[in-house]
PDB file of C-alpha atoms in Angstrom:
ATOM      1  CA  MET A   1      -0.060   5.412 -14.764  1.00 95.00           C
ATOM      2  CA  TYR A   2      -2.707   7.195 -13.207  1.00 98.00           C
ATOM      3  CA  MET A   3      -4.398  10.890 -13.537  1.00 98.00           C
ATOM      4  CA  VAL A   4      -4.590  12.627 -10.386  1.00 99.00           C
ATOM      5  CA  THR A   5      -7.347  15.298 -10.208  1.00 99.00           C
ATOM      6  CA  VAL A   6      -8.196  17.787  -7.556  1.00 99.00           C
ATOM      7  CA  ASP A   7     -11.341  19.639  -7.785  1.00 99.00           C
ATOM      8  CA  ASN A   8      -9.984  23.167  -6.570  1.00 98.00           C
ATOM      9  CA  ALA A   9     -13.775  24.355  -5.976  1.00 98.00           C
ATOM     10  CA  LYS A  10     -14.136  21.579  -3.434  1.00 99.00           C
ATOM     11  CA  CYS A  11     -10.274  21.470  -1.957  1.00 99.00           C
ATOM     12  CA  ASP A  12      -9.813  23.643   1.114  1.00 98.00           C
ATOM     13  CA  GLY A  13      -6.144  22.796   1.458  1.00 98.00           C
ATOM     14  CA  ASP A  14      -6.155  21.078   4.672  1.00 98.00           C
ATOM     15  CA  GLY A  15      -3.023  18.855   3.526  1.00 98.00           C
ATOM     16  CA  THR A  16      -4.819  15.596   4.389  1.00 98.00           C
ATOM     17  CA  CYS A  17      -3.638  14.065   1.097  1.00 99.00           C
ATOM     18  CA  ALA A  18      -0.370  15.503   1.484  1.00 98.00           C
ATOM     19  CA  ASN A  19       0.215  13.872   4.829  1.00 98.00           C
ATOM     20  CA  LEU A  20      -1.083  10.533   4.159  1.00 99.00           C
ATOM     21  CA  CYS A  21      -0.124   9.614   0.546  1.00 99.00           C
ATOM     22  CA  PRO A  22       2.872   7.221   0.725  1.00 99.00           C
ATOM     23  CA  GLN A  23       4.282   8.498  -2.346  1.00 99.00           C
ATOM     24  CA  ALA A  24       4.384  11.965  -1.793  1.00 98.00           C
ATOM     25  CA  VAL A  25       2.079  12.795  -4.775  1.00 99.00           C
ATOM     26  CA  PHE A  26       0.886  15.924  -3.246  1.00 99.00           C
ATOM     27  CA  SER A  27       2.092  19.483  -2.287  1.00 98.00           C
ATOM     28  CA  VAL A  28      -0.230  22.282  -0.969  1.00 98.00           C
ATOM     29  CA  ASP A  29       0.252  25.356  -2.725  1.00 94.00           C
ATOM     30  CA  ASP A  30      -1.754  28.670  -2.176  1.00 94.00           C
ATOM     31  CA  GLY A  31      -4.347  26.708   0.000  1.00 96.00           C
ATOM     32  CA  LYS A  32      -4.968  23.945  -2.334  1.00 98.00           C
ATOM     33  CA  ALA A  33      -3.657  20.389  -2.812  1.00 99.00           C
ATOM     34  CA  ASP A  34      -1.521  20.017  -6.262  1.00 98.00           C
ATOM     35  CA  PRO A  35      -0.586  16.700  -7.329  1.00 98.00           C
ATOM     36  CA  VAL A  36       3.151  17.590  -8.207  1.00 98.00           C
ATOM     37  CA  ASN A  37       4.430  13.815  -8.501  1.00 98.00           C
ATOM     38  CA  MET A  38       1.538  12.656 -10.328  1.00 98.00           C
ATOM     39  CA  ASN A  39       3.771   9.885 -11.718  1.00 98.00           C
ATOM     40  CA  GLU A  40       4.588   8.377  -8.539  1.00 98.00           C
ATOM     41  CA  CYS A  41       0.788   7.447  -7.756  1.00 99.00           C
ATOM     42  CA  ILE A  42       0.192   3.761  -7.279  1.00 98.00           C
ATOM     43  CA  ASN A  43      -3.401   3.989  -7.061  1.00 98.00           C
ATOM     44  CA  CYS A  44      -3.693   3.069  -3.417  1.00 99.00           C
ATOM     45  CA  LEU A  45      -6.730   5.292  -2.949  1.00 99.00           C
ATOM     46  CA  THR A  46      -5.571   6.620   0.365  1.00 99.00           C
ATOM     47  CA  CYS A  47      -6.146  10.180  -0.388  1.00 99.00           C
ATOM     48  CA  VAL A  48      -9.430   9.655  -2.247  1.00 99.00           C
ATOM     49  CA  GLU A  49     -10.829   7.827   0.925  1.00 99.00           C
ATOM     50  CA  ASN A  50      -9.349  10.306   3.301  1.00 99.00           C
ATOM     51  CA  CYS A  51     -10.202  13.621   1.584  1.00 99.00           C
ATOM     52  CA  PRO A  52     -13.028  15.132   3.756  1.00 98.00           C
ATOM     53  CA  GLN A  53     -14.278  17.326   0.725  1.00 98.00           C
ATOM     54  CA  GLN A  54     -14.019  14.345  -1.780  1.00 98.00           C
ATOM     55  CA  ALA A  55     -12.180  16.585  -3.963  1.00 99.00           C
ATOM     56  CA  ILE A  56      -9.734  13.964  -5.595  1.00 99.00           C
ATOM     57  CA  THR A  57     -10.012  11.539  -8.380  1.00 99.00           C
ATOM     58  CA  ILE A  58      -7.817   8.875  -9.686  1.00 99.00           C
ATOM     59  CA  THR A  59      -8.311   7.617 -13.275  1.00 98.00           C
ATOM     60  CA  GLU A  60      -5.855   5.125 -15.352  1.00 97.00           C
ATOM     61  CA  MET A  61      -4.333   6.455 -18.202  1.00 94.00           C
TER      62      MET A  61
END
């Protein structure tokens, strides 16, 4: 299982993570990405590698 963290100070809510995540981990709420389905994360790092703001980190729990 992985902990998906979004730095809200960096996130601009452009939705890149939500659009690219193959597991639908993210939702964009109130202009910020929210890892609402964190338990579905497979650590593919697509979100981390494509976030223009570098606002996402994933750590193994």
